[in-house]
């Protein structure tokens, strides 16, 4: 497929991004660059100095709401992307309403408890929707251990073991690999579905 | 019994195991897990009374913080 053909398919699709941190901000930017028509992004946090080692924000955005800062950044890259933002903390109740019209959902939370919440909620309430989760992305090196596996509609990107700690922080290169792997999986699903 | 655990075939001495027993035997020690048996979610409250039998397909995920 040519890029024009790819864009013409992707522009008719909507991707939900749950969290606008390291995984979510980088994944959203990649999806916007290749022409996904609509992104629905939810996060309750503000941009903090400690985010800048991996998240797609700028120094002059410290203190801004992540969802609005990310929307502004994406608009500068590709103004054609429609971006819906929700400044709230996702939970098992609001999540279904916010993401029910998406073709695919990208799990981009930080905390394990939140990852559990969205995986369990999607499996029980949105079972037909592909969910792409990021699991095990802290530290540096070990690029080959970041992989993808599929279990029905659940896709897992990461090494599934590297947990964030003070001695093993999440950093731009490895988080970026996983975030872009999530975006790449979105393309694989949307483009292969259309082709097949 | 033989089951598929995370896409690999595994053999156990018993004819059936509860999810709790299977997690202990297979060293899934993390606090937060996702468990699926034959594609269906098994929540933590059901680990003691959900039984895995020969031929079942089990997926276990460690939920680790970071993003």
Tab-separated table of C-alpha atoms in Angstrom:
chain	number	residue	atom	x	y	z
A	1	UNK	CA	0.000	0.000	0.000
A	2	UNK	CA	1.134	3.539	-0.677
A	3	UNK	CA	1.090	6.065	2.143
A	4	UNK	CA	-1.852	7.777	0.455
A	5	UNK	CA	-3.801	4.495	0.539
A	6	UNK	CA	-2.796	3.907	4.156
A	7	UNK	CA	-3.960	7.389	5.151
A	8	UNK	CA	-7.259	6.970	3.341
A	9	UNK	CA	-7.992	3.871	5.441
A	10	UNK	CA	-6.735	5.229	8.763
A	11	UNK	CA	-8.647	8.502	8.502
A	12	UNK	CA	-11.917	6.605	8.978
A	13	UNK	CA	-10.827	5.057	12.260
A	14	UNK	CA	-10.909	6.072	15.917
A	15	UNK	CA	-8.383	4.985	18.520
A	16	UNK	CA	-8.848	5.435	22.264
A	17	UNK	CA	-5.789	6.242	24.359
A	18	UNK	CA	-6.177	5.595	28.093
A	19	UNK	CA	-3.527	7.750	29.752
A	20	UNK	CA	-1.375	10.568	28.350
A	21	UNK	CA	1.978	9.752	29.947
A	22	UNK	CA	5.004	7.973	28.516
A	23	UNK	CA	3.107	5.358	26.548
A	24	UNK	CA	0.028	7.425	25.672
A	25	UNK	CA	1.676	10.654	24.529
A	26	UNK	CA	4.201	8.902	22.285
A	27	UNK	CA	1.665	6.447	20.882
A	28	UNK	CA	-0.820	9.244	20.124
A	29	UNK	CA	1.824	11.260	18.268
A	30	UNK	CA	2.780	8.250	16.132
A	31	UNK	CA	-0.862	7.539	15.268
A	32	UNK	CA	-1.482	11.157	14.363
A	33	UNK	CA	1.590	11.284	12.104
A	34	UNK	CA	0.392	8.335	10.036
A	35	UNK	CA	-3.127	9.733	9.685
A	36	UNK	CA	-5.462	8.008	12.163
A	37	UNK	CA	-8.600	10.129	11.872
A	38	UNK	CA	-9.671	10.487	15.473
A	39	UNK	CA	-8.024	10.021	18.863
A	40	UNK	CA	-9.893	9.959	22.172
A	41	UNK	CA	-7.438	10.698	24.970
A	42	UNK	CA	-8.157	10.659	28.723
A	43	UNK	CA	-5.895	11.609	31.642
A	44	UNK	CA	-6.293	13.602	34.874
A	45	UNK	CA	-2.674	14.620	35.420
A	46	UNK	CA	-0.620	17.776	34.769
A	47	UNK	CA	2.783	17.965	33.071
A	48	UNK	CA	5.543	17.622	35.649
A	49	UNK	CA	9.320	18.131	35.389
A	50	UNK	CA	9.876	14.393	35.998
A	51	UNK	CA	7.761	13.526	32.934
A	52	UNK	CA	10.127	15.151	30.456
A	53	UNK	CA	12.553	12.193	30.404
A	54	UNK	CA	10.070	10.239	28.281
A	55	UNK	CA	6.756	11.984	27.646
A	56	UNK	CA	5.887	14.076	24.570
A	57	UNK	CA	5.739	17.433	26.324
A	58	UNK	CA	7.942	20.503	26.413
A	59	UNK	CA	9.601	22.411	29.222
A	60	UNK	CA	7.312	25.401	28.683
A	61	UNK	CA	4.254	23.175	29.273
A	62	UNK	CA	5.007	22.374	32.924
A	63	UNK	CA	1.817	22.663	34.983
A	64	UNK	CA	-0.528	22.358	32.003
A	65	UNK	CA	-3.118	19.585	31.876
A	66	UNK	CA	-1.585	16.686	29.978
A	67	UNK	CA	-4.590	16.178	27.709
A	68	UNK	CA	-4.676	19.790	26.523
A	69	UNK	CA	-0.881	20.040	26.196
A	70	UNK	CA	-0.863	16.829	24.143
A	71	UNK	CA	-3.711	18.032	21.963
A	72	UNK	CA	-1.790	21.240	21.227
A	73	UNK	CA	1.364	19.300	20.385
A	74	UNK	CA	-0.440	16.906	18.052
A	75	UNK	CA	-2.236	19.796	16.316
A	76	UNK	CA	1.191	21.267	15.492
A	77	UNK	CA	2.227	17.948	13.900
A	78	UNK	CA	-0.973	17.061	12.057
A	79	UNK	CA	-3.879	19.484	12.332
A	80	UNK	CA	-6.129	17.057	10.463
A	81	UNK	CA	-6.282	14.636	13.399
A	82	UNK	CA	-9.511	15.063	15.331
A	83	UNK	CA	-8.714	14.933	19.044
A	84	UNK	CA	-11.272	14.474	21.792
A	85	UNK	CA	-9.878	14.967	25.286
A	86	UNK	CA	-11.256	13.972	28.672
A	87	UNK	CA	-9.642	15.552	31.728
A	88	UNK	CA	-10.610	12.894	34.265
A	89	UNK	CA	-9.492	9.760	36.026
A	90	UNK	CA	-10.757	6.712	34.161
A	91	UNK	CA	-12.619	4.024	36.092
A	92	UNK	CA	-14.696	0.934	35.339
A	93	UNK	CA	-17.828	3.079	34.958
A	94	UNK	CA	-16.775	6.044	32.796
A	95	UNK	CA	-14.364	4.056	30.622
A	96	UNK	CA	-17.029	2.167	28.685
A	97	UNK	CA	-18.881	5.319	27.659
A	98	UNK	CA	-15.745	7.175	26.664
A	99	UNK	CA	-14.273	4.388	24.520
A	100	UNK	CA	-17.300	2.444	23.263
A	101	UNK	CA	-17.132	3.941	19.756
A	102	UNK	CA	-13.392	3.389	19.277
A	103	UNK	CA	-12.103	0.711	16.923
A	104	UNK	CA	-9.194	-0.072	19.249
A	105	UNK	CA	-8.163	0.960	22.772
A	106	UNK	CA	-4.547	1.563	23.807
A	107	UNK	CA	-3.862	1.053	27.527
A	108	UNK	CA	-1.272	3.649	28.487
A	109	UNK	CA	-1.465	3.867	32.270
A	110	UNK	CA	1.426	3.944	34.666
A	111	UNK	CA	0.119	1.998	37.675
A	112	UNK	CA	-0.412	-1.772	37.701
A	113	UNK	CA	-3.765	-1.323	39.503
A	114	UNK	CA	-5.048	0.855	36.645
A	115	UNK	CA	-3.806	-1.622	34.036
A	116	UNK	CA	-5.720	-4.344	35.842
A	117	UNK	CA	-8.845	-2.179	35.967
A	118	UNK	CA	-8.911	-1.460	32.228
A	119	UNK	CA	-8.033	-5.017	31.149
A	120	UNK	CA	-10.761	-6.512	33.357
A	121	UNK	CA	-13.303	-3.862	32.342
A	122	UNK	CA	-12.629	-4.278	28.621
A	123	UNK	CA	-12.730	-8.073	28.842
A	124	UNK	CA	-16.077	-8.037	30.612
A	125	UNK	CA	-17.808	-4.990	29.085
A	126	UNK	CA	-16.105	-4.398	25.693
A	127	UNK	CA	-15.003	-7.934	24.769
A	128	UNK	CA	-15.033	-7.374	21.001
A	129	UNK	CA	-12.682	-4.394	21.090
A	130	UNK	CA	-8.945	-4.987	20.696
A	131	UNK	CA	-7.033	-3.690	23.734
A	132	UNK	CA	-3.309	-3.035	23.386
A	133	UNK	CA	-1.566	-2.926	26.726
A	134	UNK	CA	1.979	-1.835	27.658
A	135	UNK	CA	3.541	-4.072	30.260
A	136	UNK	CA	7.145	-4.054	31.442
A	137	UNK	CA	8.955	-1.047	29.993
A	138	UNK	CA	11.162	0.353	32.782
A	139	UNK	CA	14.945	0.696	32.618
A	140	UNK	CA	17.319	0.658	29.662
A	141	UNK	CA	18.844	-1.845	27.229
A	142	UNK	CA	17.309	-5.282	26.702
A	143	UNK	CA	15.551	-4.040	23.565
A	144	UNK	CA	15.024	-7.570	22.292
A	145	UNK	CA	13.073	-8.527	25.394
A	146	UNK	CA	10.339	-6.060	24.517
A	147	UNK	CA	7.936	-8.122	22.469
A	148	UNK	CA	4.300	-8.529	21.620
A	149	UNK	CA	1.997	-11.420	22.340
A	150	UNK	CA	-1.687	-11.832	21.698
A	151	UNK	CA	-4.335	-13.510	23.811
A	152	UNK	CA	-7.603	-13.200	21.874
A	153	UNK	CA	-8.427	-9.475	21.777
A	154	UNK	CA	-5.701	-8.551	24.273
A	155	UNK	CA	-2.309	-7.564	22.864
A	156	UNK	CA	0.598	-7.211	25.295
A	157	UNK	CA	3.613	-5.011	24.409
A	158	UNK	CA	6.618	-5.062	26.732
A	159	UNK	CA	8.869	-7.537	28.533
A	160	UNK	CA	6.148	-8.196	31.160
A	161	UNK	CA	8.652	-8.053	34.047
A	162	UNK	CA	10.538	-4.718	34.187
A	163	UNK	CA	8.769	-2.721	36.874
A	164	UNK	CA	9.371	0.955	37.649
A	165	UNK	CA	11.416	1.676	40.797
A	166	UNK	CA	13.867	4.367	41.925
A	167	UNK	CA	16.724	2.186	40.648
A	168	UNK	CA	14.897	1.275	37.440
A	169	UNK	CA	13.064	4.342	36.152
A	170	UNK	CA	11.047	4.472	32.946
A	171	UNK	CA	13.123	6.268	30.279
A	172	UNK	CA	12.442	7.654	26.806
A	173	UNK	CA	14.118	4.949	24.691
A	174	UNK	CA	12.479	1.863	26.172
A	175	UNK	CA	9.115	3.513	26.827
A	176	UNK	CA	9.245	4.843	23.274
A	177	UNK	CA	9.884	1.352	21.878
A	178	UNK	CA	6.807	0.011	23.676
A	179	UNK	CA	4.623	3.032	22.804
A	180	UNK	CA	5.534	2.767	19.142
A	181	UNK	CA	5.018	-0.992	19.265
A	182	UNK	CA	1.497	-0.279	20.515
A	183	UNK	CA	0.969	2.182	17.638
A	184	UNK	CA	2.392	-0.342	15.186
A	185	UNK	CA	-0.055	-2.960	16.465
A	186	UNK	CA	-2.925	-0.513	15.892
A	187	UNK	CA	-1.827	-0.207	12.256
A	188	UNK	CA	-1.461	-3.950	11.890
A	189	UNK	CA	-5.017	-4.499	13.075
A	190	UNK	CA	-6.611	-1.659	11.092
A	191	UNK	CA	-4.714	-2.124	7.831
A	192	UNK	CA	-4.816	-5.933	7.785
A	193	UNK	CA	-8.514	-5.929	8.600
A	194	UNK	CA	-9.199	-3.631	5.665
A	195	UNK	CA	-6.976	-5.606	3.301
A	196	UNK	CA	-8.204	-9.037	4.350
B	1	UNK	CA	-2.985	-33.343	32.949
B	2	UNK	CA	-1.614	-31.277	30.093
B	3	UNK	CA	-2.598	-27.642	29.744
B	4	UNK	CA	-1.462	-24.729	27.618
B	5	UNK	CA	0.014	-22.066	29.877
B	6	UNK	CA	0.997	-18.802	28.181
B	7	UNK	CA	1.140	-20.551	24.793
B	8	UNK	CA	3.381	-23.389	26.085
B	9	UNK	CA	2.330	-26.946	26.835
B	10	UNK	CA	2.818	-27.823	30.521
B	11	UNK	CA	2.253	-31.131	32.304
B	12	UNK	CA	1.146	-31.478	35.925
B	13	UNK	CA	0.846	-34.580	38.159
B	14	UNK	CA	-2.697	-33.761	39.262
B	15	UNK	CA	-5.873	-34.288	37.226
B	16	UNK	CA	-7.073	-30.830	38.134
B	17	UNK	CA	-5.816	-27.753	39.946
B	18	UNK	CA	-7.470	-24.635	41.245
B	19	UNK	CA	-6.164	-21.369	39.824
B	20	UNK	CA	-4.625	-20.647	43.236
B	21	UNK	CA	-2.696	-23.946	43.173
B	22	UNK	CA	-1.612	-23.445	39.576
B	23	UNK	CA	-0.289	-19.940	40.312
B	24	UNK	CA	1.723	-21.237	43.283
B	25	UNK	CA	3.151	-24.211	41.380
B	26	UNK	CA	4.143	-22.016	38.455
B	27	UNK	CA	5.661	-19.244	40.598
B	28	UNK	CA	3.346	-16.433	39.546
B	29	UNK	CA	4.072	-14.472	42.673
B	30	UNK	CA	3.168	-10.907	41.691
B	31	UNK	CA	0.430	-9.215	43.642
B	32	UNK	CA	-1.612	-8.195	40.591
B	33	UNK	CA	-2.349	-10.657	37.835
B	34	UNK	CA	-4.723	-11.159	34.952
B	35	UNK	CA	-5.844	-14.768	34.581
B	36	UNK	CA	-7.781	-16.138	31.617
B	37	UNK	CA	-8.988	-19.704	31.223
B	38	UNK	CA	-10.132	-20.653	27.719
B	39	UNK	CA	-10.465	-16.963	26.884
B	40	UNK	CA	-12.588	-16.087	29.924
B	41	UNK	CA	-11.425	-13.748	32.658
B	42	UNK	CA	-11.058	-15.257	36.140
B	43	UNK	CA	-11.119	-12.613	38.858
B	44	UNK	CA	-9.079	-12.881	42.049
B	45	UNK	CA	-12.147	-13.763	44.144
B	46	UNK	CA	-12.608	-16.890	42.025
B	47	UNK	CA	-9.008	-18.226	42.169
B	48	UNK	CA	-9.883	-20.746	44.913
B	49	UNK	CA	-12.956	-22.217	43.276
B	50	UNK	CA	-12.044	-22.139	39.572
B	51	UNK	CA	-10.597	-25.434	38.403
B	52	UNK	CA	-8.186	-26.020	35.523
B	53	UNK	CA	-8.501	-29.365	33.735
B	54	UNK	CA	-6.702	-31.314	31.032
B	55	UNK	CA	-6.706	-29.448	27.723
B	56	UNK	CA	-7.442	-26.020	29.158
B	57	UNK	CA	-5.797	-22.920	27.718
B	58	UNK	CA	-4.560	-20.618	30.494
B	59	UNK	CA	-3.065	-17.149	30.138
B	60	UNK	CA	-1.447	-15.395	33.106
B	61	UNK	CA	-0.138	-11.828	32.977
B	62	UNK	CA	1.950	-10.065	35.597
B	63	UNK	CA	0.761	-6.499	35.986
B	64	UNK	CA	3.845	-4.360	36.424
B	65	UNK	CA	3.890	-0.612	36.997
B	66	UNK	CA	5.432	1.678	34.396
B	67	UNK	CA	4.218	3.763	31.497
